[in-house]
């Protein structure tokens, strides 16, 4: 049963990533993801928060490593990292 639950979780992850690749983001795709845009999005979602410029930049600097971990995971568990799935994760602003 546990294997089934784990497989479902992976399937949901893949399906969500694929869906993100075909849906339009809330911000224009060519709009830069800035600290101000982040804070506005958080406020609109009912979760206002503030970050310093340094905190925001530190979070953004971790994104390439996170994308690599996702690619490595997909390669190890699915045999390949679908470029569309990776593009969907890269499109997520944080």
mmCIF file of C-alpha atoms in Angstrom:
data_model
loop_
_atom_site.group_PDB
_atom_site.id
_atom_site.type_symbol
_atom_site.label_atom_id
_atom_site.label_comp_id
_atom_site.label_asym_id
_atom_site.label_seq_id
_atom_site.Cartn_x
_atom_site.Cartn_y
_atom_site.Cartn_z
ATOM 1 C CA UNK A 1 0.000 0.000 0.000
ATOM 2 C CA UNK A 2 2.835 2.383 0.807
ATOM 3 C CA UNK A 3 4.319 1.921 -2.676
ATOM 4 C CA UNK A 4 0.950 2.858 -4.157
ATOM 5 C CA UNK A 5 0.721 6.008 -2.020
ATOM 6 C CA UNK A 6 4.259 7.014 -2.980
ATOM 7 C CA UNK A 7 3.564 6.411 -6.664
ATOM 8 C CA UNK A 8 0.452 8.538 -6.445
ATOM 9 C CA UNK A 9 2.451 11.332 -4.873
ATOM 10 C CA UNK A 10 4.991 11.218 -7.698
ATOM 11 C CA UNK A 11 2.206 11.129 -10.264
ATOM 12 C CA UNK A 12 0.596 14.166 -8.664
ATOM 13 C CA UNK A 13 3.933 15.969 -8.694
ATOM 14 C CA UNK A 14 4.418 15.210 -12.380
ATOM 15 C CA UNK A 15 0.847 16.139 -13.267
ATOM 16 C CA UNK A 16 1.061 19.402 -11.355
ATOM 17 C CA UNK A 17 4.332 20.324 -12.999
ATOM 18 C CA UNK A 18 2.927 19.494 -16.416
ATOM 19 C CA UNK A 19 -0.181 21.561 -15.733
ATOM 20 C CA UNK A 20 1.951 24.499 -14.678
ATOM 21 C CA UNK A 21 3.756 24.372 -17.994
ATOM 22 C CA UNK A 22 0.532 24.971 -19.929
ATOM 23 C CA UNK A 23 -1.223 27.453 -17.670
ATOM 24 C CA UNK A 24 -0.586 31.156 -17.774
ATOM 25 C CA UNK A 25 1.097 32.573 -14.702
ATOM 26 C CA UNK A 26 -0.599 35.278 -12.658
ATOM 27 C CA UNK A 27 2.126 37.683 -13.710
ATOM 28 C CA UNK A 28 3.056 38.347 -17.296
ATOM 29 C CA UNK A 29 5.681 35.838 -18.362
ATOM 30 C CA UNK A 30 8.061 38.622 -19.304
ATOM 31 C CA UNK A 31 7.598 40.506 -16.031
ATOM 32 C CA UNK A 32 10.623 40.097 -13.759
ATOM 33 C CA UNK A 33 10.106 38.415 -10.402
ATOM 34 C CA UNK A 34 11.110 41.083 -7.936
ATOM 35 C CA UNK A 35 10.822 41.418 -4.186
ATOM 36 C CA UNK A 36 8.021 43.934 -4.717
ATOM 37 C CA UNK A 37 6.152 41.528 -7.031
ATOM 38 C CA UNK A 38 6.622 38.753 -4.447
ATOM 39 C CA UNK A 39 5.239 40.899 -1.622
ATOM 40 C CA UNK A 40 2.270 42.004 -3.748
ATOM 41 C CA UNK A 41 1.473 38.402 -4.694
ATOM 42 C CA UNK A 42 1.700 37.303 -1.067
ATOM 43 C CA UNK A 43 -0.584 40.147 0.042
ATOM 44 C CA UNK A 44 -3.132 39.318 -2.700
ATOM 45 C CA UNK A 45 -3.169 35.698 -1.536
ATOM 46 C CA UNK A 46 -3.913 36.755 2.035
ATOM 47 C CA UNK A 47 -0.419 35.907 3.275
ATOM 48 C CA UNK A 48 1.335 39.257 3.578
ATOM 49 C CA UNK A 49 5.007 39.085 4.427
ATOM 50 C CA UNK A 50 8.073 41.178 3.954
ATOM 51 C CA UNK A 51 11.627 40.262 3.105
ATOM 52 C CA UNK A 52 14.769 42.299 2.938
ATOM 53 C CA UNK A 53 16.499 42.582 -0.428
ATOM 54 C CA UNK A 54 19.216 40.286 0.897
ATOM 55 C CA UNK A 55 16.714 37.617 1.972
ATOM 56 C CA UNK A 56 14.910 37.752 -1.371
ATOM 57 C CA UNK A 57 18.164 37.482 -3.338
ATOM 58 C CA UNK A 58 19.323 34.571 -1.160
ATOM 59 C CA UNK A 59 16.104 32.704 -1.936
ATOM 60 C CA UNK A 60 16.467 33.381 -5.655
ATOM 61 C CA UNK A 61 20.107 32.278 -5.587
ATOM 62 C CA UNK A 62 19.033 28.835 -4.292
ATOM 63 C CA UNK A 63 16.666 28.236 -7.206
ATOM 64 C CA UNK A 64 19.228 26.748 -9.682
ATOM 65 C CA UNK A 65 20.311 24.176 -7.090
ATOM 66 C CA UNK A 66 16.665 23.304 -6.398
ATOM 67 C CA UNK A 67 15.994 22.805 -10.119
ATOM 68 C CA UNK A 68 19.053 20.541 -10.330
ATOM 69 C CA UNK A 69 17.790 18.467 -7.371
ATOM 70 C CA UNK A 70 14.426 18.093 -9.104
ATOM 71 C CA UNK A 71 16.130 17.037 -12.352
ATOM 72 C CA UNK A 72 18.324 14.543 -10.490
ATOM 73 C CA UNK A 73 15.290 13.124 -8.670
ATOM 74 C CA UNK A 74 13.342 12.697 -11.900
ATOM 75 C CA UNK A 75 16.348 11.089 -13.584
ATOM 76 C CA UNK A 76 16.836 8.649 -10.704
ATOM 77 C CA UNK A 77 13.179 7.723 -10.210
ATOM 78 C CA UNK A 78 11.673 8.141 -13.672
ATOM 79 C CA UNK A 79 14.654 7.485 -15.928
ATOM 80 C CA UNK A 80 14.594 10.977 -17.415
ATOM 81 C CA UNK A 81 13.872 14.558 -16.518
ATOM 82 C CA UNK A 82 11.250 15.838 -18.944
ATOM 83 C CA UNK A 83 12.319 19.314 -20.108
ATOM 84 C CA UNK A 84 8.689 20.478 -19.929
ATOM 85 C CA UNK A 85 8.490 19.486 -16.268
ATOM 86 C CA UNK A 86 11.726 21.306 -15.504
ATOM 87 C CA UNK A 87 10.477 24.354 -17.419
ATOM 88 C CA UNK A 88 7.341 24.328 -15.275
ATOM 89 C CA UNK A 89 9.402 24.341 -12.095
ATOM 90 C CA UNK A 90 11.623 27.095 -13.494
ATOM 91 C CA UNK A 91 8.507 29.163 -14.248
ATOM 92 C CA UNK A 92 7.498 29.073 -10.594
ATOM 93 C CA UNK A 93 8.752 32.391 -9.257
ATOM 94 C CA UNK A 94 10.452 31.055 -6.162
#
